[in-house]
PDB file of C-alpha atoms in Angstrom:
ATOM      1  CA  MET A  16     -41.655 109.432 -46.760  1.00  0.00           C
ATOM      2  CA  ASP A  17     -38.265 110.963 -47.670  1.00  0.00           C
ATOM      3  CA  ASN A  18     -35.167 109.164 -48.555  1.00  0.00           C
ATOM      4  CA  GLY A  19     -33.330 109.096 -45.271  1.00  0.00           C
ATOM      5  CA  ALA A  20     -31.175 106.173 -44.679  1.00  0.00           C
ATOM      6  CA  GLU A  21     -33.322 104.878 -41.722  1.00  0.00           C
ATOM      7  CA  PHE A  22     -36.407 104.526 -44.163  1.00  0.00           C
ATOM      8  CA  HIS A  23     -34.253 102.159 -46.652  1.00  0.00           C
ATOM      9  CA  SER A  24     -33.211  99.702 -43.831  1.00  0.00           C
ATOM     10  CA  HIS A  25     -33.975  96.111 -44.034  1.00  0.00           C
ATOM     11  CA  TYR A  26     -35.534  96.373 -40.504  1.00  0.00           C
ATOM     12  CA  PHE A  27     -37.917  99.279 -41.332  1.00  0.00           C
ATOM     13  CA  ASP A  28     -39.157  97.202 -44.312  1.00  0.00           C
ATOM     14  CA  GLN A  29     -39.631  94.208 -42.174  1.00  0.00           C
ATOM     15  CA  LEU A  30     -41.750  96.256 -39.617  1.00  0.00           C
ATOM     16  CA  LEU A  31     -43.903  97.601 -42.429  1.00  0.00           C
ATOM     17  CA  ALA A  32     -44.424  94.040 -43.789  1.00  0.00           C
ATOM     18  CA  THR A  33     -45.450  92.791 -40.391  1.00  0.00           C
ATOM     19  CA  TYR A  34     -48.302  95.354 -40.475  1.00  0.00           C
ATOM     20  CA  ALA A  35     -49.128  95.140 -44.103  1.00  0.00           C
ATOM     21  CA  CYS A  36     -48.077  98.681 -44.886  1.00  0.00           C
ATOM     22  CA  THR A  37     -46.987  99.946 -48.151  1.00  0.00           C
ATOM     23  CA  LYS A  38     -43.880 102.252 -48.409  1.00  0.00           C
ATOM     24  CA  LYS A  39     -43.692 105.177 -50.869  1.00  0.00           C
ATOM     25  CA  HIS A  40     -40.821 107.451 -51.147  1.00  0.00           C
ATOM     26  CA  ARG A  41     -40.933 111.014 -52.506  1.00  0.00           C
ATOM     27  CA  PRO A  42     -38.424 111.862 -55.219  1.00  0.00           C
ATOM     28  CA  PRO A  43     -35.343 113.539 -53.857  1.00  0.00           C
ATOM     29  CA  ALA A  44     -34.952 117.299 -54.332  1.00  0.00           C
ATOM     30  CA  TYR A  45     -38.645 117.742 -54.704  1.00  0.00           C
ATOM     31  CA  PRO A  46     -39.983 119.153 -51.500  1.00  0.00           C
ATOM     32  CA  ARG A  47     -43.386 119.912 -52.978  1.00  0.00           C
ATOM     33  CA  PHE A  48     -44.206 116.216 -52.753  1.00  0.00           C
ATOM     34  CA  GLY A  49     -44.018 116.687 -49.087  1.00  0.00           C
ATOM     35  CA  SER A  50     -45.588 120.137 -49.211  1.00  0.00           C
ATOM     36  CA  VAL A  51     -48.108 119.241 -46.171  1.00  0.00           C
ATOM     37  CA  VAL A  52     -45.611 118.302 -43.650  1.00  0.00           C
ATOM     38  CA  GLU A  53     -43.103 120.772 -44.753  1.00  0.00           C
ATOM     39  CA  ARG A  54     -45.588 123.641 -44.338  1.00  0.00           C
ATOM     40  CA  LEU A  55     -46.369 122.164 -40.928  1.00  0.00           C
ATOM     41  CA  PHE A  56     -42.792 122.529 -39.973  1.00  0.00           C
ATOM     42  CA  ARG A  57     -42.561 126.096 -41.238  1.00  0.00           C
ATOM     43  CA  THR A  58     -45.781 127.031 -39.180  1.00  0.00           C
ATOM     44  CA  ALA A  59     -44.291 125.285 -36.046  1.00  0.00           C
ATOM     45  CA  ASN A  60     -41.052 127.321 -36.646  1.00  0.00           C
ATOM     46  CA  THR A  61     -42.761 130.683 -37.210  1.00  0.00           C
ATOM     47  CA  GLN A  62     -45.343 130.515 -34.594  1.00  0.00           C
ATOM     48  CA  LEU A  63     -43.592 128.776 -31.699  1.00  0.00           C
ATOM     49  CA  ILE A  64     -40.109 128.037 -32.034  1.00  0.00           C
ATOM     50  CA  TYR A  65     -38.976 131.418 -33.310  1.00  0.00           C
ATOM     51  CA  GLU A  66     -40.796 133.072 -30.380  1.00  0.00           C
ATOM     52  CA  LEU A  67     -39.180 131.218 -27.559  1.00  0.00           C
ATOM     53  CA  LEU A  68     -36.315 132.600 -25.555  1.00  0.00           C
ATOM     54  CA  GLY A  69     -33.060 131.347 -26.643  1.00  0.00           C
ATOM     55  CA  ASN A  70     -33.987 130.965 -30.497  1.00  0.00           C
ATOM     56  CA  THR A  71     -31.180 131.364 -33.006  1.00  0.00           C
ATOM     57  CA  GLN A  72     -32.751 133.658 -35.442  1.00  0.00           C
ATOM     58  CA  LEU A  73     -30.683 136.558 -34.316  1.00  0.00           C
ATOM     59  CA  THR A  74     -27.510 134.881 -35.306  1.00  0.00           C
ATOM     60  CA  ARG A  75     -28.459 135.261 -38.958  1.00  0.00           C
ATOM     61  CA  LYS A  76     -27.452 138.954 -38.273  1.00  0.00           C
ATOM     62  CA  HIS A  77     -24.284 138.108 -36.524  1.00  0.00           C
ATOM     63  CA  ARG A  78     -23.280 141.674 -36.194  1.00  0.00           C
ATOM     64  CA  CYS A  79     -26.328 142.587 -34.098  1.00  0.00           C
ATOM     65  CA  VAL A  80     -25.418 139.524 -31.641  1.00  0.00           C
ATOM     66  CA  THR A  81     -24.105 140.945 -28.160  1.00  0.00           C
ATOM     67  CA  LYS A  82     -23.224 138.974 -25.055  1.00  0.00           C
ATOM     68  CA  SER A  83     -26.353 140.147 -23.388  1.00  0.00           C
ATOM     69  CA  VAL A  84     -28.644 138.778 -26.063  1.00  0.00           C
ATOM     70  CA  SER A  85     -26.720 135.771 -27.401  1.00  0.00           C
ATOM     71  CA  PRO A  86     -28.913 132.763 -27.731  1.00  0.00           C
ATOM     72  CA  SER A  87     -26.280 130.769 -25.881  1.00  0.00           C
ATOM     73  CA  LYS A  88     -26.886 132.899 -22.815  1.00  0.00           C
ATOM     74  CA  GLN A  89     -30.778 132.832 -23.144  1.00  0.00           C
ATOM     75  CA  ALA A  90     -31.043 128.832 -23.528  1.00  0.00           C
ATOM     76  CA  VAL A  91     -33.400 128.065 -20.704  1.00  0.00           C
ATOM     77  CA  TRP A  92     -35.813 125.485 -22.411  1.00  0.00           C
ATOM     78  CA  THR A  93     -35.090 121.858 -21.316  1.00  0.00           C
ATOM     79  CA  LEU A  94     -36.226 119.085 -23.676  1.00  0.00           C
ATOM     80  CA  ILE A  95     -39.160 118.044 -21.586  1.00  0.00           C
ATOM     81  CA  VAL A  96     -40.540 121.503 -21.175  1.00  0.00           C
ATOM     82  CA  LEU A  97     -40.038 122.128 -24.903  1.00  0.00           C
ATOM     83  CA  TYR A  98     -41.885 118.968 -25.704  1.00  0.00           C
ATOM     84  CA  SER A  99     -44.935 119.885 -23.403  1.00  0.00           C
ATOM     85  CA  ALA A 100     -44.896 123.379 -25.068  1.00  0.00           C
ATOM     86  CA  LEU A 101     -44.946 121.779 -28.631  1.00  0.00           C
ATOM     87  CA  LEU A 102     -47.963 119.676 -27.617  1.00  0.00           C
ATOM     88  CA  SER A 103     -49.666 122.555 -26.196  1.00  0.00           C
ATOM     89  CA  TRP A 104     -49.248 124.666 -29.306  1.00  0.00           C
ATOM     90  CA  GLY A 105     -50.345 121.782 -31.584  1.00  0.00           C
ATOM     91  CA  TYR A 106     -53.397 120.717 -29.697  1.00  0.00           C
ATOM     92  CA  GLU A 107     -54.534 123.628 -27.943  1.00  0.00           C
ATOM     93  CA  VAL A 108     -53.742 126.531 -30.300  1.00  0.00           C
ATOM     94  CA  TYR A 109     -53.055 125.433 -33.823  1.00  0.00           C
ATOM     95  CA  GLU A 110     -55.807 122.657 -33.905  1.00  0.00           C
ATOM     96  CA  GLN A 111     -58.401 124.893 -32.540  1.00  0.00           C
ATOM     97  CA  ARG A 112     -57.642 128.033 -34.643  1.00  0.00           C
ATOM     98  CA  GLU A 113     -59.530 128.597 -37.846  1.00  0.00           C
ATOM     99  CA  HIS A 114     -57.409 127.888 -40.761  1.00  0.00           C
ATOM    100  CA  PRO A 115     -57.791 130.298 -43.715  1.00  0.00           C
ATOM    101  CA  ALA A 116     -57.655 127.621 -46.447  1.00  0.00           C
ATOM    102  CA  LEU A 117     -60.196 125.148 -44.683  1.00  0.00           C
ATOM    103  CA  GLY A 118     -62.498 127.892 -43.400  1.00  0.00           C
ATOM    104  CA  GLN A 119     -62.721 125.891 -40.148  1.00  0.00           C
ATOM    105  CA  THR A 120     -60.451 124.479 -37.472  1.00  0.00           C
ATOM    106  CA  PRO A 121     -58.101 121.624 -38.187  1.00  0.00           C
ATOM    107  CA  ARG A 122     -59.783 119.568 -35.420  1.00  0.00           C
ATOM    108  CA  ASP A 123     -63.339 120.132 -37.064  1.00  0.00           C
ATOM    109  CA  ALA A 124     -61.918 119.155 -40.569  1.00  0.00           C
ATOM    110  CA  PHE A 125     -60.543 116.079 -39.158  1.00  0.00           C
ATOM    111  CA  ASN A 126     -63.767 115.181 -37.405  1.00  0.00           C
ATOM    112  CA  VAL A 127     -65.636 115.805 -40.719  1.00  0.00           C
ATOM    113  CA  GLY A 128     -63.316 113.317 -42.442  1.00  0.00           C
ATOM    114  CA  ILE A 129     -63.694 110.637 -40.012  1.00  0.00           C
ATOM    115  CA  ALA A 130     -67.578 111.099 -40.334  1.00  0.00           C
ATOM    116  CA  LEU A 131     -67.391 110.683 -44.017  1.00  0.00           C
ATOM    117  CA  GLY A 132     -64.859 108.005 -44.391  1.00  0.00           C
ATOM    118  CA  GLY A 133     -65.017 106.332 -41.205  1.00  0.00           C
ATOM    119  CA  SER A 134     -62.633 105.514 -38.465  1.00  0.00           C
ATOM    120  CA  ARG A 135     -61.414 102.258 -39.924  1.00  0.00           C
ATOM    121  CA  LEU A 136     -60.272 100.675 -36.450  1.00  0.00           C
ATOM    122  CA  HIS A 137     -59.149  97.605 -38.434  1.00  0.00           C
ATOM    123  CA  ARG A 138     -56.257  99.480 -39.979  1.00  0.00           C
ATOM    124  CA  ARG A 139     -54.887 100.875 -36.710  1.00  0.00           C
ATOM    125  CA  VAL A 140     -51.581  99.469 -35.517  1.00  0.00           C
ATOM    126  CA  GLU A 141     -51.575  98.841 -31.716  1.00  0.00           C
ATOM    127  CA  TYR A 142     -48.856 100.198 -29.829  1.00  0.00           C
ATOM    128  CA  ASP A 143     -48.229  96.909 -28.024  1.00  0.00           C
ATOM    129  CA  ASN A 144     -45.148  95.048 -26.878  1.00  0.00           C
ATOM    130  CA  ILE A 145     -44.505  93.339 -30.093  1.00  0.00           C
ATOM    131  CA  PHE A 146     -44.810  96.731 -31.902  1.00  0.00           C
ATOM    132  CA  ARG A 147     -42.177  98.082 -29.413  1.00  0.00           C
ATOM    133  CA  ILE A 148     -39.697  95.317 -29.916  1.00  0.00           C
ATOM    134  CA  LEU A 149     -39.907  95.539 -33.710  1.00  0.00           C
ATOM    135  CA  THR A 150     -39.037  99.141 -33.531  1.00  0.00           C
ATOM    136  CA  LEU A 151     -36.060  98.399 -31.404  1.00  0.00           C
ATOM    137  CA  PRO A 152     -32.600  98.498 -33.018  1.00  0.00           C
ATOM    138  CA  ALA A 153     -30.574  95.515 -34.051  1.00  0.00           C
ATOM    139  CA  PRO A 154     -26.737  94.984 -34.091  1.00  0.00           C
ATOM    140  CA  GLN A 155     -24.707  95.160 -37.247  1.00  0.00           C
ATOM    141  CA  GLN A 156     -25.217  91.438 -37.673  1.00  0.00           C
ATOM    142  CA  SER A 157     -28.944  90.953 -36.590  1.00  0.00           C
ATOM    143  CA  LYS A 158     -28.458  87.265 -35.833  1.00  0.00           C
ATOM    144  CA  ARG A 159     -26.540  85.902 -32.865  1.00  0.00           C
ATOM    145  CA  LYS A 160     -25.481  82.331 -32.000  1.00  0.00           C
ATOM    146  CA  ILE A 161     -26.735  80.825 -28.792  1.00  0.00           C
ATOM    147  CA  GLN A 162     -23.970  79.879 -26.640  1.00  0.00           C
ATOM    148  CA  PRO A 163     -24.841  76.991 -24.297  1.00  0.00           C
ATOM    149  CA  GLY A 164     -24.894  78.303 -20.546  1.00  0.00           C
ATOM    150  CA  GLN A 165     -24.196  81.892 -21.593  1.00  0.00           C
ATOM    151  CA  GLY A 166     -26.978  82.929 -24.137  1.00  0.00           C
ATOM    152  CA  VAL A 167     -26.485  85.472 -26.977  1.00  0.00           C
ATOM    153  CA  LYS A 168     -23.816  88.250 -26.998  1.00  0.00           C
ATOM    154  CA  ILE A 169     -24.674  91.704 -27.822  1.00  0.00           C
ATOM    155  CA  HIS A 170     -22.233  94.670 -27.315  1.00  0.00           C
ATOM    156  CA  ASN A 171     -19.901  92.563 -25.332  1.00  0.00           C
ATOM    157  CA  ILE A 172     -22.716  91.625 -23.093  1.00  0.00           C
ATOM    158  CA  TYR A 173     -24.248  88.138 -22.670  1.00  0.00           C
ATOM    159  CA  TYR A 174     -28.088  87.834 -22.307  1.00  0.00           C
ATOM    160  CA  TRP A 175     -29.956  84.785 -21.126  1.00  0.00           C
ATOM    161  CA  ASN A 176     -33.429  83.307 -21.230  1.00  0.00           C
ATOM    162  CA  ASN A 177     -34.649  79.812 -19.968  1.00  0.00           C
ATOM    163  CA  GLU A 178     -35.723  78.974 -23.573  1.00  0.00           C
ATOM    164  CA  PHE A 179     -32.161  78.552 -24.360  1.00  0.00           C
ATOM    165  CA  ARG A 180     -31.924  75.493 -22.389  1.00  0.00           C
ATOM    166  CA  ASN A 181     -33.510  73.761 -25.230  1.00  0.00           C
ATOM    167  CA  PRO A 182     -30.829  71.487 -26.880  1.00  0.00           C
ATOM    168  CA  GLU A 183     -32.552  71.875 -30.239  1.00  0.00           C
ATOM    169  CA  ILE A 184     -31.629  75.669 -30.448  1.00  0.00           C
ATOM    170  CA  GLU A 185     -28.220  75.523 -28.910  1.00  0.00           C
ATOM    171  CA  PHE A 186     -25.610  76.924 -31.359  1.00  0.00           C
ATOM    172  CA  THR A 187     -28.197  78.154 -33.551  1.00  0.00           C
ATOM    173  CA  SER A 188     -28.434  81.865 -34.771  1.00  0.00           C
ATOM    174  CA  VAL A 189     -31.462  83.868 -33.723  1.00  0.00           C
ATOM    175  CA  ASP A 190     -32.683  87.428 -34.591  1.00  0.00           C
ATOM    176  CA  VAL A 191     -32.003  89.814 -31.728  1.00  0.00           C
ATOM    177  CA  ARG A 192     -32.912  93.296 -30.557  1.00  0.00           C
ATOM    178  CA  TYR A 193     -31.629  95.503 -27.890  1.00  0.00           C
ATOM    179  CA  ASP A 194     -33.085  98.282 -25.980  1.00  0.00           C
ATOM    180  CA  PRO A 195     -30.878 101.551 -26.610  1.00  0.00           C
ATOM    181  CA  TRP A 196     -32.171 102.948 -23.060  1.00  0.00           C
ATOM    182  CA  ASP A 197     -31.617  99.808 -21.050  1.00  0.00           C
ATOM    183  CA  ALA A 198     -28.657  97.676 -21.460  1.00  0.00           C
ATOM    184  CA  GLY A 199     -29.802  95.164 -18.948  1.00  0.00           C
ATOM    185  CA  ILE A 200     -32.369  93.568 -21.246  1.00  0.00           C
ATOM    186  CA  ALA A 201     -32.555  92.291 -24.826  1.00  0.00           C
ATOM    187  CA  TYR A 202     -35.027  90.189 -27.090  1.00  0.00           C
ATOM    188  CA  ALA A 203     -34.302  87.160 -29.175  1.00  0.00           C
ATOM    189  CA  LEU A 204     -36.739  85.568 -31.768  1.00  0.00           C
ATOM    190  CA  VAL A 205     -36.866  81.879 -30.504  1.00  0.00           C
ATOM    191  CA  GLN A 206     -39.108  79.651 -32.472  1.00  0.00           C
ATOM    192  CA  GLY A 207     -41.343  82.360 -33.767  1.00  0.00           C
ATOM    193  CA  GLN A 208     -41.708  84.067 -30.457  1.00  0.00           C
ATOM    194  CA  TRP A 209     -39.936  87.009 -28.971  1.00  0.00           C
ATOM    195  CA  VAL A 210     -38.568  86.478 -25.641  1.00  0.00           C
ATOM    196  CA  GLU A 211     -36.965  88.736 -23.091  1.00  0.00           C
ATOM    197  CA  CYS A 212     -33.391  88.012 -22.208  1.00  0.00           C
ATOM    198  CA  ILE A 213     -31.704  89.358 -19.078  1.00  0.00           C
ATOM    199  CA  SER A 214     -28.203  90.149 -18.448  1.00  0.00           C
ATOM    200  CA  LYS A 215     -26.134  88.243 -15.819  1.00  0.00           C
ATOM    201  CA  TYR A 216     -25.340  91.693 -14.422  1.00  0.00           C
ATOM    202  CA  TYR A 217     -28.532  93.116 -14.803  1.00  0.00           C
ATOM    203  CA  GLN A 218     -28.256  95.141 -11.516  1.00  0.00           C
ATOM    204  CA  TYR A 219     -25.336  96.965 -12.997  1.00  0.00           C
ATOM    205  CA  PHE A 220     -26.609  97.396 -16.616  1.00  0.00           C
ATOM    206  CA  LYS A 221     -30.157  98.221 -15.727  1.00  0.00           C
ATOM    207  CA  GLY A 222     -31.110 101.714 -16.943  1.00  0.00           C
ATOM    208  CA  ARG A 223     -27.863 102.179 -18.937  1.00  0.00           C
ATOM    209  CA  SER A 224     -28.067 103.480 -22.244  1.00  0.00           C
ATOM    210  CA  GLU A 225     -26.284 102.191 -25.422  1.00  0.00           C
ATOM    211  CA  LYS A 226     -24.137 105.347 -25.591  1.00  0.00           C
ATOM    212  CA  GLU A 227     -22.979 104.948 -21.915  1.00  0.00           C
ATOM    213  CA  ILE A 228     -21.941 101.403 -22.672  1.00  0.00           C
ATOM    214  CA  GLN A 229     -20.199 102.470 -25.845  1.00  0.00           C
ATOM    215  CA  LEU A 230     -18.188 105.166 -23.975  1.00  0.00           C
ATOM    216  CA  VAL A 231     -17.222 102.746 -21.177  1.00  0.00           C
ATOM    217  CA  SER A 232     -16.187 100.197 -23.731  1.00  0.00           C
ATOM    218  CA  ALA A 233     -14.230 102.640 -25.854  1.00  0.00           C
ATOM    219  CA  GLU A 234     -12.421 103.900 -22.711  1.00  0.00           C
ATOM    220  CA  LEU A 235     -11.622 100.326 -21.385  1.00  0.00           C
ATOM    221  CA  LEU A 236     -10.442  99.115 -24.822  1.00  0.00           C
ATOM    222  CA  ALA A 237      -8.065 102.093 -25.039  1.00  0.00           C
ATOM    223  CA  ARG A 238      -6.507 101.122 -21.717  1.00  0.00           C
ATOM    224  CA  LYS A 239      -6.306  97.574 -22.661  1.00  0.00           C
ATOM    225  CA  ARG A 240      -4.499  98.257 -25.743  1.00  0.00           C
ATOM    226  CA  LEU A 241      -1.766 100.036 -23.911  1.00  0.00           C
ATOM    227  CA  GLN A 242      -1.261  96.544 -22.255  1.00  0.00           C
ATOM    228  CA  GLY A 243      -1.143  94.768 -25.558  1.00  0.00           C
ATOM    229  CA  HIS A 244      -4.727  93.665 -25.674  1.00  0.00           C
ATOM    230  CA  ASN A 245      -7.263  94.361 -28.421  1.00  0.00           C
ATOM    231  CA  PHE A 246     -10.545  93.162 -27.194  1.00  0.00           C
ATOM    232  CA  ILE A 247     -12.715  93.078 -24.098  1.00  0.00           C
ATOM    233  CA  ASN A 248     -12.631  89.524 -22.464  1.00  0.00           C
ATOM    234  CA  SER A 249     -16.038  89.469 -20.829  1.00  0.00           C
ATOM    235  CA  ASP A 250     -19.032  91.530 -19.551  1.00  0.00           C
ATOM    236  CA  ARG A 251     -17.828  90.989 -16.016  1.00  0.00           C
ATOM    237  CA  GLU A 252     -14.669  93.051 -17.117  1.00  0.00           C
ATOM    238  CA  LEU A 253     -16.839  95.628 -18.441  1.00  0.00           C
ATOM    239  CA  VAL A 254     -18.910  95.867 -15.043  1.00  0.00           C
ATOM    240  CA  GLN A 255     -15.720  96.145 -12.908  1.00  0.00           C
ATOM    241  CA  PHE A 256     -14.322  98.849 -15.089  1.00  0.00           C
ATOM    242  CA  LEU A 257     -17.898 100.664 -15.154  1.00  0.00           C
ATOM    243  CA  ASN A 258     -18.022 100.651 -11.363  1.00  0.00           C
ATOM    244  CA  SER A 259     -14.327 101.959 -11.061  1.00  0.00           C
ATOM    245  CA  VAL A 260     -15.267 105.197 -13.304  1.00  0.00           C
ATOM    246  CA  GLU A 261     -18.599 105.619 -12.039  1.00  0.00           C
ATOM    247  CA  LEU A 262     -18.108 108.676 -10.038  1.00  0.00           C
ATOM    248  CA  THR A 263     -15.046 110.067 -11.981  1.00  0.00           C
ATOM    249  CA  GLU A 264     -15.832 110.045 -15.680  1.00  0.00           C
ATOM    250  CA  GLU A 265     -17.344 113.493 -16.642  1.00  0.00           C
ATOM    251  CA  LYS A 266     -18.318 112.432 -19.994  1.00  0.00           C
ATOM    252  CA  LEU A 267     -20.227 109.393 -18.500  1.00  0.00           C
ATOM    253  CA  LEU A 268     -22.108 111.639 -16.093  1.00  0.00           C
ATOM    254  CA  LEU A 269     -23.087 113.961 -18.735  1.00  0.00           C
ATOM    255  CA  GLN A 270     -24.284 111.216 -20.955  1.00  0.00           C
ATOM    256  CA  ARG A 271     -26.471 110.022 -18.199  1.00  0.00           C
ATOM    257  CA  LEU A 272     -28.020 113.410 -17.589  1.00  0.00           C
ATOM    258  CA  LYS A 273     -28.896 113.538 -21.270  1.00  0.00           C
ATOM    259  CA  ASN A 274     -30.288 110.010 -21.295  1.00  0.00           C
ATOM    260  CA  ALA A 275     -32.546 111.032 -18.208  1.00  0.00           C
ATOM    261  CA  GLU A 276     -33.904 113.989 -20.322  1.00  0.00           C
ATOM    262  CA  ASN A 277     -34.717 111.743 -23.200  1.00  0.00           C
ATOM    263  CA  LYS A 278     -36.272 108.993 -21.005  1.00  0.00           C
ATOM    264  CA  SER A 279     -38.595 111.709 -19.560  1.00  0.00           C
ATOM    265  CA  VAL A 280     -39.739 112.595 -23.040  1.00  0.00           C
ATOM    266  CA  LEU A 281     -40.288 109.018 -24.020  1.00  0.00           C
ATOM    267  CA  GLN A 282     -42.450 108.452 -20.833  1.00  0.00           C
ATOM    268  CA  LEU A 283     -44.776 111.362 -21.923  1.00  0.00           C
ATOM    269  CA  ILE A 284     -45.070 109.978 -25.386  1.00  0.00           C
ATOM    270  CA  GLU A 285     -45.967 106.566 -23.970  1.00  0.00           C
ATOM    271  CA  ASP A 286     -48.395 107.960 -21.449  1.00  0.00           C
ATOM    272  CA  PRO A 287     -49.837 111.287 -22.973  1.00  0.00           C
ATOM    273  CA  SER A 288     -52.038 111.784 -19.811  1.00  0.00           C
ATOM    274  CA  ILE A 289     -49.304 112.896 -17.708  1.00  0.00           C
ATOM    275  CA  VAL A 290     -48.306 115.691 -20.159  1.00  0.00           C
ATOM    276  CA  ARG A 291     -50.463 118.507 -18.668  1.00  0.00           C
ATOM    277  CA  CYS A 292     -49.479 117.784 -15.033  1.00  0.00           C
ATOM    278  CA  VAL A 293     -45.822 117.925 -16.040  1.00  0.00           C
ATOM    279  CA  SER A 294     -45.998 120.802 -18.139  1.00  0.00           C
ATOM    280  CA  ASP A 295     -47.840 122.856 -15.466  1.00  0.00           C
ATOM    281  CA  GLN A 296     -45.282 121.798 -12.865  1.00  0.00           C
ATOM    282  CA  LEU A 297     -42.305 122.622 -14.940  1.00  0.00           C
ATOM    283  CA  HIS A 298     -43.664 125.931 -16.171  1.00  0.00           C
ATOM    284  CA  SER A 299     -44.438 126.949 -12.449  1.00  0.00           C
ATOM    285  CA  ASP A 300     -40.845 125.962 -11.717  1.00  0.00           C
ATOM    286  CA  PHE A 301     -39.656 127.958 -14.410  1.00  0.00           C
ATOM    287  CA  GLU A 302     -41.629 131.097 -13.449  1.00  0.00           C
ATOM    288  CA  ASN A 303     -40.531 130.702  -9.614  1.00  0.00           C
ATOM    289  CA  ASN A 304     -36.958 130.793 -10.857  1.00  0.00           C
ATOM    290  CA  SER A 305     -37.174 133.395 -13.456  1.00  0.00           C
ATOM    291  CA  SER A 306     -35.684 135.902 -11.184  1.00  0.00           C
ATOM    292  CA  GLU A 307     -32.530 133.794 -11.342  1.00  0.00           C
ATOM    293  CA  VAL A 308     -32.180 134.392 -15.030  1.00  0.00           C
ATOM    294  CA  ASN A 309     -31.233 137.887 -14.390  1.00  0.00           C
ATOM    295  CA  LEU A 310     -27.992 136.722 -12.781  1.00  0.00           C
ATOM    296  CA  LEU A 311     -26.661 136.056 -16.223  1.00  0.00           C
ATOM    297  CA  GLU A 312     -26.219 139.518 -17.130  1.00  0.00           C
ATOM    298  CA  SER A 313     -22.587 139.644 -16.387  1.00  0.00           C
ATOM    299  CA  GLU A 314     -19.962 137.030 -17.325  1.00  0.00           C
ATOM    300  CA  ASN A 315     -18.822 136.292 -13.902  1.00  0.00           C
ATOM    301  CA  ASN A 316     -22.303 135.683 -12.476  1.00  0.00           C
ATOM    302  CA  TYR A 317     -23.033 133.398 -15.607  1.00  0.00           C
ATOM    303  CA  LEU A 318     -19.796 131.405 -14.821  1.00  0.00           C
ATOM    304  CA  GLU A 319     -20.719 131.022 -11.216  1.00  0.00           C
ATOM    305  CA  THR A 320     -24.450 130.056 -11.893  1.00  0.00           C
ATOM    306  CA  ASP A 321     -23.068 127.492 -14.495  1.00  0.00           C
ATOM    307  CA  GLN A 322     -20.787 125.931 -11.853  1.00  0.00           C
ATOM    308  CA  LEU A 323     -23.704 125.790  -9.399  1.00  0.00           C
ATOM    309  CA  MET A 324     -25.867 123.976 -12.017  1.00  0.00           C
ATOM    310  CA  ASP A 325     -23.126 121.569 -12.870  1.00  0.00           C
ATOM    311  CA  ILE A 326     -22.860 120.642  -9.261  1.00  0.00           C
ATOM    312  CA  LYS A 327     -26.488 120.316  -8.956  1.00  0.00           C
ATOM    313  CA  ASN A 328     -26.815 118.249 -12.128  1.00  0.00           C
ATOM    314  CA  LYS A 329     -24.278 115.783 -10.896  1.00  0.00           C
ATOM    315  CA  LEU A 330     -26.073 115.254  -7.528  1.00  0.00           C
ATOM    316  CA  VAL A 331     -29.292 114.788  -9.291  1.00  0.00           C
ATOM    317  CA  SER A 332     -27.654 112.208 -11.559  1.00  0.00           C
ATOM    318  CA  LEU A 333     -26.234 110.295  -8.641  1.00  0.00           C
ATOM    319  CA  GLU A 334     -29.600 110.299  -6.905  1.00  0.00           C
ATOM    320  CA  TYR A 335     -31.569 109.215  -9.934  1.00  0.00           C
ATOM    321  CA  TYR A 336     -29.403 106.261 -10.881  1.00  0.00           C
ATOM    322  CA  GLY A 337     -28.370 105.236  -7.371  1.00  0.00           C
ATOM    323  CA  GLU A 338     -25.193 104.151  -5.945  1.00  0.00           C
ATOM    324  CA  PHE A 339     -23.114 101.272  -7.626  1.00  0.00           C
TER     325      PHE A 339
END
């Protein structure tokens, strides 16, 4: 693997040690050590990404970019549709097309390799709940002290599990993980077992992402500093402020829309069986609405369409998350 900071973290090393994996880094500034994956990236770009409407290859010749062909005006691919298209290209086009270097399709080459070397099922890492917990991020200080009657505190929010009632573990520090897509739950390593911890205000934090909590916390802290306070007292104070800005903060609504898009892709990754039906449905909607794209020819029509889409997105956001 490359030398990204995430691949040098203590938590990544812990994950690899749990599943008895050996980590090897390729030398920096020597891309040929990753030639296979780099070549795949280039092939995906030239055969798929550069052929999509709204790609930015034209910006390399900025003098040729006019308002009618500007990539910013042609950006119609959402994240979930792009992910579905990438899967379709990878598994239905590239994998089943004869490769000039192999003399056969990549799928056939893979099956031949499995037949010769065996599937080695004992080396597979199961995508179970433990694996998911170990891949979750940890706060800056990975251990949190168990406070009697309150639990562990992560990002100004207390999380509780009935295992914390044990007097032997009160005031002890335990390893914790949090879900970046759901601030209502967290996980703690108690006596060698990962347990799920629930926030006291779960009904308000459920489905809230880490970035949403950061936005709200930063805004709340900025307002409290005007009053001479430099910290947030409790998670109840955070909930009260969250509800007060729910329908008025544009940044918060925009972040929730982005989170909804990311969550849809994560659901497709965890359940590949629904990729095909989602892809077909979205492509059908795209074709039905293709005539609306022509309205972007003039600047006035573009602004009008953009405003309508902004209103529509806000309504979808409120419907998705419910009323608080």
